[in-house]
Coordinates of C-alpha atoms in Angstrom, one line a residue:
Chain U
M2 CA -58.7 20.4 6.6
K3 CA -59.6 21.1 10.2
R4 CA -57.3 20.5 13.2
V5 CA -58.9 18.0 15.6
V6 CA -58.5 18.3 19.4
I7 CA -59.8 16.3 22.4
T8 CA -61.9 18.3 24.7
G9 CA -63.4 15.6 27.0
A10 CA -62.3 12.2 28.3
G11 CA -64.1 9.6 30.4
T12 CA -63.4 6.0 31.5
I13 CA -64.3 3.1 33.7
N14 CA -61.9 0.2 33.9
A15 CA -60.2 -2.0 36.5
L16 CA -58.0 0.9 37.6
G17 CA -60.8 3.3 38.4
T18 CA -64.3 4.7 37.6
S19 CA -63.0 8.0 36.2
V20 CA -60.1 9.5 34.3
P21 CA -58.4 11.1 37.4
A22 CA -58.6 7.7 39.3
T23 CA -57.3 5.8 36.3
L24 CA -54.4 8.2 35.7
E25 CA -53.5 8.2 39.4
A26 CA -53.3 4.4 39.3
M27 CA -51.2 4.5 36.1
R28 CA -48.8 7.0 37.8
E29 CA -48.5 4.7 40.8
G30 CA -48.1 1.6 38.6
R31 CA -51.0 -0.1 40.4
C32 CA -52.3 -3.4 39.2
G33 CA -56.0 -3.8 38.6
I34 CA -55.8 -7.5 37.7
G35 CA -57.0 -10.0 40.3
P36 CA -59.2 -13.0 40.9
L37 CA -62.3 -13.1 38.8
E38 CA -65.6 -12.7 40.6
M39 CA -68.3 -14.5 38.7
R40 CA -70.4 -17.6 38.9
D41 CA -68.9 -21.0 37.9
T42 CA -65.2 -19.9 38.2
E43 CA -64.4 -23.4 39.4
R44 CA -65.1 -24.5 35.8
L45 CA -62.6 -22.0 34.4
S46 CA -58.9 -22.7 34.0
I47 CA -58.2 -18.9 33.6
R48 CA -59.3 -17.3 36.9
I49 CA -57.8 -13.8 36.7
G50 CA -58.8 -10.6 34.9
G51 CA -58.9 -6.9 35.0
Q52 CA -62.4 -6.8 36.3
V53 CA -64.3 -3.6 37.2
K54 CA -65.1 -4.1 40.8
G55 CA -67.1 -2.2 43.4
F56 CA -69.4 -0.9 40.6
D57 CA -73.1 -1.2 41.4
P58 CA -75.2 -0.5 38.2
E59 CA -78.3 0.1 40.4
S60 CA -76.6 3.1 42.0
V61 CA -76.3 4.7 38.6
F62 CA -79.2 3.4 36.5
N63 CA -82.8 2.8 37.1
R64 CA -84.6 -0.5 36.6
Q65 CA -85.9 0.4 33.1
Q66 CA -82.4 1.4 32.1
I67 CA -80.8 -1.7 33.4
A68 CA -83.4 -3.8 31.5
L69 CA -82.0 -2.2 28.3
Y70 CA -78.3 -1.7 29.1
D71 CA -75.8 -4.6 28.9
R72 CA -72.7 -4.1 31.0
Y73 CA -70.8 -2.8 28.0
T74 CA -73.5 -0.2 27.4
Q75 CA -73.4 0.8 31.1
F76 CA -69.6 1.2 30.9
T77 CA -70.1 3.4 27.8
L78 CA -72.6 5.6 29.4
I79 CA -70.6 6.2 32.5
A80 CA -67.5 7.1 30.5
A81 CA -69.5 9.2 28.1
E82 CA -71.1 11.2 30.9
E83 CA -67.6 12.1 32.2
A84 CA -66.3 13.0 28.8
I85 CA -69.2 15.1 27.7
R86 CA -69.4 16.8 31.1
Q87 CA -65.8 17.8 30.8
S88 CA -66.2 19.1 27.3
G89 CA -69.0 21.4 28.5
L90 CA -70.9 20.8 25.3
T91 CA -74.7 20.5 25.0
F92 CA -76.1 19.2 21.8
E93 CA -78.8 21.4 20.4
G94 CA -79.9 22.8 17.0
E95 CA -77.3 22.7 14.3
L96 CA -74.6 21.2 16.5
A97 CA -76.9 18.3 17.5
N98 CA -77.7 17.6 13.8
R99 CA -74.1 17.5 12.7
A100 CA -72.3 15.9 15.7
G101 CA -72.1 12.1 15.8
V102 CA -71.1 9.0 17.8
V103 CA -68.6 6.4 16.5
L104 CA -67.7 3.7 19.0
G105 CA -65.8 0.5 18.9
T106 CA -66.6 -2.9 20.5
S107 CA -65.7 -6.4 19.7
G108 CA -68.3 -8.5 21.3
G109 CA -71.1 -6.0 22.2
G110 CA -73.6 -7.3 24.7
L111 CA -71.8 -10.6 25.5
T112 CA -73.1 -10.8 29.1
T113 CA -76.7 -10.6 27.8
Q114 CA -76.0 -13.3 25.2
D115 CA -74.3 -15.5 27.9
E116 CA -77.1 -15.2 30.3
N117 CA -79.8 -15.8 27.8
Y118 CA -78.1 -18.8 26.1
R119 CA -77.8 -20.2 29.6
A120 CA -81.5 -19.7 30.2
V121 CA -82.7 -21.4 27.0
Y122 CA -80.0 -24.2 26.7
E123 CA -79.0 -25.0 30.3
E124 CA -82.1 -24.1 32.2
G125 CA -84.4 -25.2 29.4
K126 CA -86.5 -22.1 29.4
N127 CA -88.6 -21.4 26.3
R128 CA -89.0 -17.7 26.8
V129 CA -86.5 -14.8 27.1
H130 CA -86.8 -11.2 28.1
P131 CA -88.3 -9.0 25.3
F132 CA -85.2 -6.7 25.2
V133 CA -82.5 -9.3 24.6
V134 CA -81.9 -8.2 21.0
P135 CA -81.8 -4.4 21.6
K136 CA -79.6 -5.1 24.7
L137 CA -77.0 -7.4 23.0
M138 CA -76.6 -5.6 19.7
N139 CA -73.2 -4.1 18.9
N140 CA -74.6 -0.7 18.2
A141 CA -76.7 -0.5 21.4
A142 CA -74.1 1.6 23.3
C143 CA -73.7 4.0 20.4
S144 CA -77.4 4.5 20.1
H145 CA -77.9 5.1 23.8
V146 CA -75.2 7.8 23.8
S147 CA -76.9 9.3 20.8
M148 CA -80.3 9.3 22.5
Q149 CA -79.1 10.4 25.9
Y150 CA -77.2 13.5 24.6
N151 CA -79.4 14.3 21.5
I152 CA -76.5 13.7 19.1
K153 CA -78.1 13.2 15.7
G154 CA -75.4 13.1 13.0
P155 CA -73.3 10.2 11.7
S156 CA -73.3 7.4 14.3
F157 CA -72.4 3.8 14.1
T158 CA -70.2 1.1 15.6
V159 CA -67.0 -0.4 14.4
A160 CA -65.9 -3.9 15.2
S161 CA -62.3 -5.0 14.5
A162 CA -61.6 -7.1 17.6
C163 CA -58.7 -5.6 19.6
A164 CA -58.4 -2.6 17.3
S165 CA -62.1 -1.6 17.4
S166 CA -61.8 1.5 19.4
N167 CA -58.7 2.8 17.5
H168 CA -60.6 2.2 14.2
A169 CA -63.6 4.0 15.7
M170 CA -61.5 7.0 16.9
G171 CA -59.9 7.1 13.5
Q172 CA -63.3 7.5 11.8
A173 CA -64.3 10.2 14.3
F174 CA -61.0 12.0 13.6
W175 CA -61.7 11.9 9.9
F176 CA -65.3 13.2 10.3
V177 CA -64.0 16.2 12.3
R178 CA -60.9 16.8 10.1
S179 CA -62.9 16.8 6.9
G180 CA -65.4 19.3 8.3
M181 CA -68.2 16.9 8.1
A182 CA -68.9 17.1 11.8
P183 CA -67.7 19.8 14.3
V184 CA -67.8 17.3 17.2
M185 CA -67.7 13.5 17.5
V186 CA -68.1 11.4 20.6
T187 CA -65.9 8.4 20.2
G188 CA -64.0 5.6 21.9
G189 CA -65.0 2.1 22.8
S190 CA -66.2 -0.4 25.3
E191 CA -66.0 -4.1 26.1
S192 CA -67.4 -6.4 28.7
M193 CA -66.1 -9.9 27.7
L194 CA -65.4 -11.0 31.3
C195 CA -68.4 -13.3 31.5
F196 CA -68.2 -17.1 31.7
G197 CA -68.7 -17.7 28.0
G198 CA -66.3 -14.9 27.1
I199 CA -63.5 -16.3 29.2
K200 CA -64.3 -19.9 28.1
A201 CA -63.8 -18.9 24.5
W202 CA -60.5 -17.3 25.1
E203 CA -59.3 -20.3 27.2
G204 CA -59.8 -22.3 24.0
L205 CA -57.1 -20.4 22.2
R206 CA -54.6 -21.1 25.0
V207 CA -52.9 -17.7 24.9
M208 CA -54.1 -16.5 28.3
S209 CA -51.9 -16.2 31.3
K210 CA -53.0 -17.9 34.5
D211 CA -50.8 -15.6 36.7
G212 CA -50.4 -12.1 35.3
C213 CA -49.8 -9.8 32.4
R214 CA -46.1 -9.1 31.9
P215 CA -45.6 -7.4 28.6
F216 CA -42.1 -7.3 27.1
S217 CA -40.7 -9.3 30.1
A218 CA -38.9 -12.5 29.2
T219 CA -41.1 -14.2 31.8
R220 CA -44.4 -13.2 30.0
N221 CA -46.7 -16.1 29.4
G222 CA -49.8 -14.7 27.8
M223 CA -52.5 -12.0 27.9
V224 CA -55.0 -11.2 30.7
Q225 CA -58.4 -9.9 29.8
G226 CA -59.8 -6.7 31.2
E227 CA -63.0 -4.8 30.7
G228 CA -64.2 -1.2 30.5
A229 CA -64.7 1.8 28.3
G230 CA -62.9 4.9 27.2
I231 CA -64.9 7.7 25.6
F232 CA -63.6 11.0 24.2
V233 CA -65.0 14.2 22.7
F234 CA -63.1 15.0 19.4
E235 CA -63.7 18.6 18.3
D236 CA -62.7 21.0 15.6
Y237 CA -59.9 23.1 17.0
E238 CA -61.5 26.4 15.9
H239 CA -64.9 25.4 17.4
A240 CA -63.2 24.5 20.7
K241 CA -61.1 27.7 20.8
A242 CA -64.1 29.9 20.0
R243 CA -66.0 28.6 23.1
G244 CA -62.9 28.6 25.3
A245 CA -62.9 24.8 25.9
E246 CA -60.0 23.1 27.7
I247 CA -57.9 21.2 25.2
L248 CA -56.4 17.9 26.4
A249 CA -54.4 17.0 23.3
E250 CA -54.5 17.2 19.5
V251 CA -55.3 14.2 17.3
A252 CA -52.7 14.7 14.6
G253 CA -52.9 11.6 12.5
F254 CA -54.3 8.2 12.0
A255 CA -53.5 5.2 9.8
M256 CA -54.6 1.6 9.3
S257 CA -53.4 -1.4 7.5
S258 CA -54.3 -5.1 7.1
D259 CA -51.7 -7.8 7.3
A260 CA -53.6 -10.0 4.8
A261 CA -51.6 -12.9 6.3
D262 CA -52.9 -14.9 9.3
I263 CA -56.0 -14.9 11.4
V264 CA -54.1 -14.8 14.7
M265 CA -50.4 -14.3 14.2
P266 CA -49.3 -10.7 14.0
S267 CA -47.1 -9.3 11.2
K268 CA -44.2 -7.0 11.6
Q269 CA -44.8 -5.5 8.1
G270 CA -48.5 -4.8 8.8
A271 CA -47.8 -3.1 12.1
A272 CA -44.9 -1.1 10.7
R273 CA -47.1 0.2 7.8
A274 CA -49.7 1.4 10.2
I275 CA -47.1 3.1 12.5
S276 CA -45.3 4.8 9.6
G277 CA -48.7 5.7 8.1
A278 CA -49.8 7.5 11.2
L279 CA -46.5 9.5 11.3
A280 CA -47.0 10.5 7.6
D281 CA -50.6 11.4 8.1
A282 CA -49.7 13.6 11.1
G283 CA -46.8 15.1 9.2
L284 CA -44.6 14.2 12.2
A285 CA -40.9 13.5 11.8
K286 CA -40.2 10.2 13.6
E287 CA -37.7 11.9 16.0
R288 CA -40.6 13.9 17.5
I289 CA -42.3 10.8 18.9
G290 CA -41.4 10.6 22.6
Y291 CA -43.9 7.9 23.7
I292 CA -45.7 5.0 22.2
N293 CA -48.6 3.3 24.1
A294 CA -47.9 -0.2 22.9
H295 CA -50.5 -2.8 21.9
G296 CA -48.2 -4.9 24.3
T297 CA -50.5 -7.9 25.1
G298 CA -48.0 -9.9 26.9
T299 CA -48.0 -12.8 24.4
A300 CA -44.7 -14.0 23.1
A301 CA -45.8 -13.3 19.5
N302 CA -47.2 -9.8 19.8
D303 CA -44.5 -8.2 22.0
K304 CA -41.6 -9.3 19.9
T305 CA -43.3 -8.5 16.6
E306 CA -44.4 -5.1 17.9
C307 CA -40.8 -4.2 19.1
A308 CA -39.4 -5.3 15.7
A309 CA -41.9 -3.1 13.9
V310 CA -41.1 -0.1 16.1
A311 CA -37.4 -0.7 15.5
D312 CA -37.9 -0.9 11.8
V313 CA -39.9 2.3 11.6
F314 CA -37.9 4.4 14.0
G315 CA -34.3 3.1 13.3
T316 CA -31.9 4.6 15.9
H317 CA -34.6 6.8 17.4
A318 CA -36.3 3.6 18.7
D319 CA -33.7 3.6 21.4
D320 CA -34.5 7.1 22.5
L321 CA -38.3 6.8 22.8
M322 CA -40.4 5.3 25.6
I323 CA -42.9 2.5 24.9
S324 CA -45.1 1.0 27.6
S325 CA -48.0 -1.3 27.8
T326 CA -50.7 -0.3 30.3
K327 CA -52.4 -3.6 29.7
S328 CA -50.1 -4.8 32.5
M329 CA -52.4 -2.8 34.8
H330 CA -55.9 -2.8 33.4
G331 CA -55.7 -6.0 31.3
H332 CA -56.7 -6.3 27.6
C333 CA -60.0 -4.5 27.3
I334 CA -60.4 -5.9 23.7
G335 CA -62.6 -3.6 21.7
G336 CA -62.4 -0.9 24.3
T337 CA -58.7 -1.2 24.9
G338 CA -57.3 1.5 22.5
A339 CA -59.7 4.0 24.1
V340 CA -58.6 3.2 27.7
E341 CA -55.0 3.3 26.6
L342 CA -55.3 6.7 24.8
L343 CA -55.5 8.1 28.4
A344 CA -51.9 7.2 28.9
C345 CA -51.0 9.2 25.8
I346 CA -52.9 12.2 27.0
M347 CA -51.2 11.9 30.4
A348 CA -47.8 11.8 28.8
L349 CA -48.5 14.9 26.6
R350 CA -50.5 17.0 29.1
D351 CA -49.0 16.0 32.5
G352 CA -45.5 14.9 31.4
V353 CA -45.9 11.5 33.1
V354 CA -45.3 8.3 31.2
A355 CA -47.2 5.3 32.4
P356 CA -45.1 2.2 33.2
T357 CA -45.2 -1.4 32.0
I358 CA -45.7 -3.1 35.4
G359 CA -44.9 -6.8 36.1
Y360 CA -41.6 -6.4 34.3
E361 CA -39.2 -9.0 35.6
E362 CA -36.5 -9.9 33.1
A363 CA -35.2 -8.3 29.9
D364 CA -36.1 -10.1 26.6
P365 CA -33.5 -9.5 23.9
E366 CA -36.3 -9.6 21.4
C367 CA -38.0 -6.6 23.2
A368 CA -34.9 -4.5 23.7
L369 CA -36.6 -1.1 23.9
D370 CA -37.2 1.3 26.8
V371 CA -40.5 -0.2 28.1
V372 CA -40.6 2.1 31.2
P373 CA -40.4 -0.9 33.5
N374 CA -42.5 -0.9 36.7
E375 CA -42.3 2.8 37.6
A376 CA -43.9 5.8 35.9
R377 CA -41.5 8.4 34.6
E378 CA -41.6 12.2 34.3
A379 CA -40.7 13.3 30.8
K380 CA -41.5 16.1 28.3
V381 CA -43.4 14.4 25.5
E382 CA -44.3 16.4 22.4
A383 CA -45.9 13.7 20.4
A384 CA -47.2 10.2 21.1
L385 CA -48.6 7.1 19.2
S386 CA -51.2 4.6 20.3
N387 CA -50.9 1.2 18.7
A388 CA -53.6 -1.4 18.2
F389 CA -53.1 -4.6 16.3
A390 CA -56.1 -6.9 16.1
F391 CA -56.6 -10.6 15.5
G392 CA -57.4 -10.9 11.9
G393 CA -54.4 -8.7 11.1
L394 CA -56.2 -5.3 11.3
N395 CA -54.0 -2.5 12.6
A396 CA -54.9 1.0 13.6
V397 CA -52.5 3.6 15.0
L398 CA -53.3 7.1 16.2
A399 CA -50.8 10.0 16.5
L400 CA -51.4 12.6 19.3
T401 CA -49.6 15.9 19.9
K402 CA -49.4 18.4 22.8
V403 CA -51.4 21.6 22.3
Chain A
M25 CA -58.7 -48.5 20.0
D26 CA -55.3 -47.8 21.7
V27 CA -54.0 -44.3 22.5
K28 CA -51.3 -44.4 19.8
T29 CA -53.7 -45.2 17.0
R30 CA -56.3 -42.6 18.0
V31 CA -53.6 -39.8 18.5
I32 CA -52.2 -40.6 15.0
E33 CA -55.7 -40.5 13.6
I34 CA -56.3 -37.1 15.1
I35 CA -52.9 -35.7 13.9
A36 CA -53.4 -37.2 10.4
E37 CA -56.8 -35.6 10.1
Q38 CA -55.3 -32.2 11.0
A39 CA -52.5 -32.7 8.5
V40 CA -54.9 -34.0 5.8
L41 CA -52.8 -37.2 5.5
E42 CA -53.5 -40.9 5.8
P43 CA -52.7 -42.2 9.3
S44 CA -50.2 -44.6 7.6
D45 CA -48.2 -41.5 6.4
V46 CA -47.7 -40.2 10.0
K47 CA -44.5 -41.5 11.4
M48 CA -43.7 -41.6 15.1
E49 CA -40.5 -39.6 14.6
N50 CA -42.2 -36.8 12.6
S51 CA -42.5 -33.4 14.1
L52 CA -45.8 -31.5 13.7
E53 CA -44.0 -29.0 11.6
E54 CA -42.8 -31.7 9.2
L55 CA -46.4 -32.8 8.9
G56 CA -47.4 -29.3 7.9
I57 CA -49.4 -28.5 11.2
D58 CA -49.1 -24.8 12.2
S59 CA -49.8 -23.2 15.5
L60 CA -53.6 -23.1 14.9
G61 CA -53.5 -26.7 13.8
L62 CA -51.6 -27.6 16.9
V63 CA -54.2 -26.0 19.2
E64 CA -57.0 -27.8 17.3
S65 CA -55.1 -31.1 17.7
I66 CA -54.7 -30.6 21.4
F67 CA -58.4 -29.9 21.7
A68 CA -59.3 -33.0 19.7
I69 CA -57.1 -35.1 21.9
E70 CA -58.7 -33.7 25.1
E71 CA -62.2 -34.4 23.7
A72 CA -61.2 -37.9 22.5
F73 CA -59.7 -39.1 25.8
D74 CA -61.6 -36.8 28.2
I75 CA -58.4 -35.5 29.6
S76 CA -56.9 -32.0 30.2
V77 CA -53.6 -31.3 28.4
P78 CA -51.4 -28.7 30.1
F79 CA -50.5 -26.6 27.0
N80 CA -49.9 -22.9 26.6
A81 CA -49.9 -21.9 22.9
N82 CA -48.3 -18.6 23.9
D83 CA -45.1 -20.5 24.8
P84 CA -45.2 -24.2 23.9
S85 CA -41.7 -24.8 25.2
E86 CA -42.8 -23.7 28.7
S87 CA -45.7 -26.1 28.8
D88 CA -45.5 -29.4 30.7
F89 CA -46.4 -31.3 27.6
D90 CA -43.8 -32.3 25.0
I91 CA -45.0 -31.7 21.4
S92 CA -41.6 -32.2 19.7
S93 CA -42.7 -35.4 17.9
V94 CA -45.6 -37.7 17.3
A95 CA -44.0 -40.2 19.6
Q96 CA -43.6 -37.6 22.4
I97 CA -47.3 -36.6 22.0
V98 CA -48.4 -40.2 22.2
A99 CA -46.3 -40.8 25.3
G100 CA -47.6 -37.6 26.9
V101 CA -51.2 -38.6 26.2
E102 CA -50.7 -42.1 27.6
R103 CA -49.3 -40.6 30.8
L104 CA -52.1 -38.2 31.1
V105 CA -54.7 -40.9 30.5
A106 CA -53.1 -43.1 33.1
E107 CA -52.9 -40.2 35.6
Q108 CA -56.3 -38.7 35.0
K109 CA -58.2 -41.9 34.8
A110 CA -56.5 -43.4 37.9

């Protein structure tokens, strides 16, 4: 088995258009959630989100590219550029043939679907742009990364709602660990902040109208975000041989299915994924210093997640830190685990633990150290990143300091 | 059709019961309606009466709409219909 390390990271989300900008915002506990800017907001009852603002696609992509790139693909390519540039890799010859791209997304090209449904149903048009299908498909982002960087090995897209990018990164981890691929580009992207995307979530009535306050007794629901996180996972020996900078090691991964309810989370399912990741990484639970929580800010998730952590870690649950950065960037759905992995890298590499902002009042059902409101300096040797999706599909990654 | 009859019909349909089996003092839980069924019922009520029901599934007790019994729901809908149709 190969050791797997991260040699590149990239992102765009409500907190920033790069990894340094995002980590700075996390260190400062800055909130990226604000009023939604889109058409027809007067018809929405939920009017806040973690929207990527001040981003002009035309300054990055040409007209032909924009005709093919949905917003979620644009996010992916921006983050992939940063990650691959940092890794210093170019994909040629044998490396190109063996390296792959595994990405997560829940909705794929939702903005494209939204706009074109509007055109045919509302505006009564009988013709749509020829590229609607290649633009909206869930594997479009993956394919464009593959094409742009000449990556020709195992490449596909994973969809498991809010756990999509953790499931994707788990697959990439396995490909590298097994020796099947020396390098994998992985992570996820989501752009569900379009009228239809918000409208669908409104229907479920679990969205907050005023803010995301994970673990706080005053929490009243989730807030949607958007964005992408992309990473380069690489065989440790391969990275070392070329003198690459190593950001962290991916030490373990586990998944589980609740097999219980389509929306309500299960403590047992979450606990099995968490303890599975520890076992896969060969980490004693006492070594985990930080958990990036799923922490959606709903009543059900946060108390269930805290109970699962308490079950797995026993008395050590009181000694570790657990925070939800969704309080800052919102819930980026299929891309959220990838954006949140950055907080784990920051804890391991920089010794800074991102806070849970918006924290107002303790909830006895979430009685853990949630790093309220202010980032904290700490030496963290190993960290977990939790993702628990609707449908009861759970995926947890374990990272260690190198 | 009056508000009470229509609300009971909606709840009965969700609970897979005859309307005559739905009692005013019943809670939704007693009728076997879970959190998903509740959200569906609220949606059906909004569509049937063309009203907007202030209800947050994330924390029903914080909502400005009492769902503790069929009678409370009927009263709440009657009030909303009166307010929103005024």
